[in-house]
XYZ file of C-alpha atoms in Angstrom:
360
model
C 17.355 145.995 38.382
C 20.595 147.552 37.102
C 23.468 145.320 36.041
C 26.453 145.629 33.673
C 26.904 143.180 31.016
C 30.397 142.114 30.187
C 31.453 142.306 26.555
C 33.528 139.742 24.809
C 36.385 142.111 24.492
C 36.621 142.625 28.237
C 36.696 138.992 28.757
C 39.348 138.381 26.307
C 41.589 141.288 27.794
C 41.224 139.667 31.308
C 42.115 136.413 30.056
C 45.188 137.631 28.275
C 46.567 139.431 31.422
C 46.087 136.443 33.838
C 49.224 134.541 33.037
C 51.304 137.863 33.087
C 49.909 138.672 36.682
C 50.697 135.086 37.843
C 54.230 135.525 36.649
C 54.775 138.838 38.473
C 52.841 138.272 41.874
C 53.651 134.792 43.573
C 50.518 132.683 44.218
C 50.579 131.176 47.660
C 50.599 127.418 47.454
C 48.409 125.325 49.888
C 51.138 122.573 50.099
C 53.274 122.347 53.346
C 56.643 121.588 51.446
C 58.618 123.841 49.098
C 58.491 122.936 45.410
C 61.623 124.602 44.398
C 64.543 124.671 46.681
C 67.303 127.185 46.223
C 70.793 125.993 45.546
C 73.001 125.147 48.571
C 75.154 128.066 49.942
C 78.853 128.277 49.754
C 81.116 126.249 51.966
C 82.184 129.376 54.038
C 78.503 129.535 55.277
C 78.380 126.000 56.482
C 81.886 126.362 58.237
C 80.582 129.425 60.097
C 77.472 127.467 61.372
C 79.758 124.660 62.523
C 81.766 127.031 64.645
C 78.461 128.264 66.176
C 77.424 124.749 66.929
C 80.632 123.876 68.553
C 80.564 126.930 70.767
C 77.005 126.164 71.913
C 77.612 122.404 72.755
C 80.659 123.252 75.029
C 79.834 121.946 78.570
C 79.487 124.581 81.273
C 81.496 122.532 83.604
C 84.608 123.238 81.541
C 86.912 125.787 83.203
C 87.331 127.836 80.144
C 83.837 127.498 78.882
C 82.912 131.285 78.461
C 86.315 131.927 76.741
C 85.896 129.014 74.327
C 82.195 129.968 73.679
C 83.101 133.630 72.698
C 86.006 132.319 70.693
C 83.714 130.099 68.674
C 81.117 132.855 68.150
C 83.858 135.285 66.900
C 85.147 132.818 64.407
C 81.603 132.109 63.284
C 80.853 135.832 62.840
C 84.023 136.356 60.760
C 83.038 133.519 58.359
C 79.489 134.953 58.112
C 80.926 138.416 57.144
C 83.144 136.709 54.569
C 80.240 134.799 53.179
C 77.964 137.678 52.945
C 80.438 140.030 51.335
C 82.095 137.783 48.755
C 79.511 135.181 47.907
C 76.059 136.657 48.954
C 76.622 140.438 48.402
C 74.063 141.061 51.263
C 74.844 144.347 53.072
C 72.406 143.770 55.954
C 73.865 140.383 56.826
C 77.433 141.752 56.771
C 76.427 144.738 59.050
C 74.570 142.668 61.550
C 77.389 140.131 61.793
C 79.920 143.002 62.127
C 78.007 144.173 65.091
C 78.017 140.658 66.640
C 81.724 140.261 65.908
C 82.489 143.468 67.814
C 80.475 142.528 70.821
C 82.166 139.119 71.080
C 85.569 140.583 70.578
C 84.972 142.846 73.580
C 83.693 140.197 75.836
C 86.462 137.709 74.788
C 89.163 140.514 75.604
C 87.484 141.090 78.989
C 87.443 137.306 79.910
C 91.127 136.975 78.797
C 91.974 139.951 80.888
C 90.350 138.403 83.998
C 92.376 135.159 83.297
C 95.727 136.870 82.998
C 98.403 135.607 85.411
C 98.319 137.744 88.589
C 102.027 138.403 89.985
C 102.169 137.989 93.772
C 104.990 139.590 95.541
C 107.893 137.118 96.321
C 107.583 137.805 100.095
C 103.956 137.068 100.199
C 103.951 133.951 97.817
C 104.706 131.694 100.716
C 101.569 132.674 102.675
C 99.619 132.372 99.531
C 100.878 128.856 98.760
C 100.636 127.423 102.208
C 97.388 129.185 103.464
C 95.380 130.635 100.779
C 95.900 128.555 97.471
C 94.923 125.142 99.061
C 91.448 126.756 99.833
C 91.145 127.946 96.230
C 91.382 131.621 96.917
C 92.038 133.199 93.352
C 95.387 135.162 93.102
C 93.677 138.414 92.185
C 91.338 138.174 95.228
C 94.521 137.592 97.436
C 96.243 140.523 95.785
C 93.193 142.726 96.622
C 93.405 141.543 100.156
C 97.167 142.296 100.504
C 97.145 145.251 98.297
C 94.979 147.413 100.383
C 95.016 148.684 103.988
C 97.814 146.416 105.029
C 101.682 146.850 105.231
C 104.785 144.901 105.926
C 106.534 145.783 109.267
C 109.809 144.641 110.858
C 110.857 143.860 114.464
C 114.226 143.401 115.644
C 115.269 140.624 117.974
C 114.020 141.567 121.390
C 111.467 144.213 120.366
C 107.922 143.857 121.703
C 104.914 143.333 119.354
C 102.386 143.517 122.329
C 102.730 144.028 126.017
C 100.313 142.450 128.440
C 97.733 144.831 130.004
C 99.100 147.695 127.745
C 98.752 146.940 123.988
C 95.120 147.377 122.683
C 93.870 144.500 120.634
C 91.684 146.524 118.512
C 94.302 147.887 116.087
C 95.595 145.212 113.861
C 95.771 141.508 112.680
C 99.078 140.209 111.601
C 100.665 137.077 110.010
C 104.377 136.482 110.561
C 106.399 136.063 107.365
C 110.002 135.637 108.729
C 111.417 134.820 112.020
C 110.171 133.648 115.227
C 108.249 135.256 118.177
C 107.797 134.187 121.750
C 104.575 134.378 123.679
C 104.821 134.666 127.531
C 102.679 135.477 130.412
C 104.293 137.219 133.469
C 107.660 136.096 132.269
C 106.611 132.442 131.866
C 106.818 131.056 128.428
C 103.874 129.769 126.726
C 104.564 128.993 122.958
C 106.360 130.102 120.065
C 104.988 131.670 116.664
C 106.563 130.505 113.364
C 106.175 131.871 109.808
C 102.896 131.689 108.045
C 100.994 131.737 111.421
C 98.770 134.462 112.713
C 100.394 136.517 115.645
C 97.228 137.549 117.330
C 94.553 135.290 116.148
C 93.080 134.471 119.635
C 92.767 138.201 120.429
C 91.043 138.770 117.089
C 88.496 135.954 117.477
C 87.825 136.677 121.330
C 87.383 140.488 120.904
C 85.145 140.709 117.858
C 82.220 141.516 120.125
C 84.105 143.469 122.619
C 86.147 146.583 122.082
C 88.918 148.390 124.067
C 90.450 145.218 125.598
C 94.121 144.700 126.205
C 96.580 141.963 125.384
C 96.736 139.356 128.063
C 100.015 138.164 127.012
C 103.547 139.563 125.909
C 104.761 138.720 122.478
C 108.352 139.345 121.785
C 110.450 138.872 118.587
C 112.939 136.109 119.221
C 114.539 136.659 115.814
C 114.610 139.553 113.389
C 110.981 139.442 112.134
C 108.931 140.648 109.343
C 105.099 140.479 109.480
C 102.060 141.463 107.363
C 99.759 143.684 109.346
C 96.083 144.668 108.360
C 94.127 147.364 109.963
C 91.575 145.525 111.879
C 88.655 147.878 111.220
C 89.233 148.180 107.551
C 89.845 144.449 107.214
C 86.426 143.884 108.951
C 84.706 146.002 106.354
C 86.480 144.300 103.419
C 85.575 140.876 104.497
C 81.991 142.007 104.913
C 81.949 142.603 101.348
C 83.495 139.397 100.406
C 81.572 136.585 102.079
C 83.959 133.802 100.596
C 87.019 135.487 101.980
C 85.233 135.948 105.219
C 84.658 132.210 105.626
C 88.226 131.631 104.663
C 89.442 133.872 107.449
C 87.142 132.179 110.012
C 88.648 128.754 109.082
C 92.302 129.907 109.086
C 91.983 131.737 112.352
C 90.253 128.735 113.998
C 93.051 126.407 112.680
C 95.656 128.696 113.907
C 94.191 128.916 117.416
C 94.017 125.040 117.473
C 97.846 124.940 116.529
C 98.542 127.417 119.456
C 96.609 125.111 121.754
C 98.739 122.299 120.670
C 101.766 124.328 121.411
C 100.550 125.130 124.936
C 100.263 121.353 125.537
C 103.648 120.666 124.048
C 106.038 123.679 124.371
C 108.587 121.639 122.236
C 106.248 121.951 119.326
C 108.228 123.524 116.225
C 107.227 124.503 112.818
C 107.795 121.073 111.270
C 105.685 119.336 113.926
C 103.027 121.960 113.460
C 102.651 121.174 109.694
C 101.958 117.471 110.597
C 99.191 118.453 113.059
C 97.263 120.422 110.635
C 95.248 117.546 109.420
C 94.864 115.915 112.994
C 92.025 116.479 115.346
C 93.181 118.634 118.268
C 92.966 117.381 121.785
C 91.885 120.840 122.918
C 89.126 121.606 120.381
C 86.508 122.068 123.162
C 88.850 124.656 124.938
C 88.805 128.152 123.573
C 91.790 130.308 123.931
C 89.838 132.997 125.689
C 88.747 130.730 128.348
C 92.315 129.640 128.973
C 93.645 133.168 129.139
C 90.835 134.182 131.282
C 91.532 131.358 133.654
C 95.073 132.568 133.777
C 94.004 136.301 134.378
C 91.500 135.150 137.223
C 94.533 134.433 139.298
C 96.181 137.753 138.899
C 96.709 138.109 142.783
C 98.991 135.079 142.998
C 100.897 132.787 140.647
C 99.214 129.591 141.974
C 96.765 129.363 139.176
C 99.509 129.967 136.519
C 101.710 127.255 138.042
C 98.720 124.673 138.245
C 97.925 125.543 134.649
C 101.455 125.112 133.346
C 101.881 121.740 135.414
C 98.643 120.494 134.008
C 99.638 121.316 130.390
C 103.014 119.629 130.920
C 101.435 116.525 132.419
C 99.041 116.335 129.489
C 101.820 116.480 126.932
C 103.676 113.599 128.728
C 100.522 111.416 128.356
C 100.403 109.044 125.199
C 97.095 108.927 123.635
C 96.344 105.512 122.487
C 94.749 104.914 119.205
C 91.052 104.072 119.192
C 91.852 100.962 116.995
C 94.122 99.447 119.733
C 92.469 97.308 122.401
C 93.363 98.035 126.017
C 93.596 95.544 128.813
C 90.529 94.433 130.508
C 91.724 95.781 133.816
C 92.978 99.164 134.467
C 94.120 101.066 137.592
C 92.958 104.677 138.143
C 95.553 107.282 137.258
C 97.054 108.983 140.408
C 98.763 112.381 140.503
C 102.188 110.683 141.393
C 102.174 108.213 138.577
C 104.617 109.039 135.971
C 105.201 105.785 134.027
C 102.596 104.725 131.497
C 103.489 100.967 132.073
C 102.052 101.233 135.672
C 98.861 102.323 134.595
C 97.750 99.028 132.964
C 98.288 95.718 134.842
C 98.690 92.549 132.954
C 95.730 90.039 133.566
C 96.980 86.636 134.869
C 95.500 83.546 133.352
C 94.235 82.444 136.762
C 92.190 85.727 137.156
C 90.048 84.729 134.190
C 87.005 82.727 135.140
C 84.251 81.276 133.093
C 80.872 82.193 134.077
C 78.218 79.749 133.058
C 74.792 80.683 132.404
C 72.297 79.230 134.797
């Protein structure tokens, strides 16, 4: 059996080198805590981490959350660069934080650019404040809507916007900016159109599934008018790419049709009254404008249907609708066609007419 015998010289040499090796190569400790903590870093290091912490705890429900977050990260990275350059002399820390600083500055600049105040043309500011701003449409989205495929046109008093059975309804959709327009059928006045109202909203809604139809009414400028006009085809494509704006248009057009139905029931309805009716429930919400106009057009051979319709709308406007919280009398006569006075409808109940019914 071969073996090597260690000499005393070799053992003494190994013993002498052991302390030197321990001082050069760190020996891992089995303990879970550090024995020798390094000194605390400079105050600049802690200030940087404070800004990082503030940026991370900003609630996401805050309106300017992303801008504040990127701002805090930018300041924190700046302090990190100062600390690494002046107090730590660490090139790698300075380089990485310089990269982070550049990324945050670019993102912050983009967010500030998106939040810049968007200037809306003075002529369109009234439409935005009255129709789109209450529905929280951003100014930049409204500018995209009015900055493309639309133009402002002018009509002098007496000029025709649309002629019944002649003008196609597939070309445009318009909002009146200034002036007043008059809508009529076969020379019979139906209602007026005032500023900040759609001119041809019933046709836009009723002909979305049918192409090639004509106006069933005549629309004439009663004053010198200016209106914003969209190309219907291009507007439809744009709304398909903007679902939020598509729902906004559905709501605005539906409300505009409701106001026009109010005007049909009350021809004296003006712009001030129309504003008060915007938040009230329409009496004709179950009647579509298309059904009304089709009912008129179905009697094209004679004017009996038109006279009957106009008589019916005028009689409806003369009736006062009682509040549901008011209690009516216990006896009511049926309303006949010749009754004009509302006081004759309800008869006062005499005390003698009241009888007490006893239970058997």
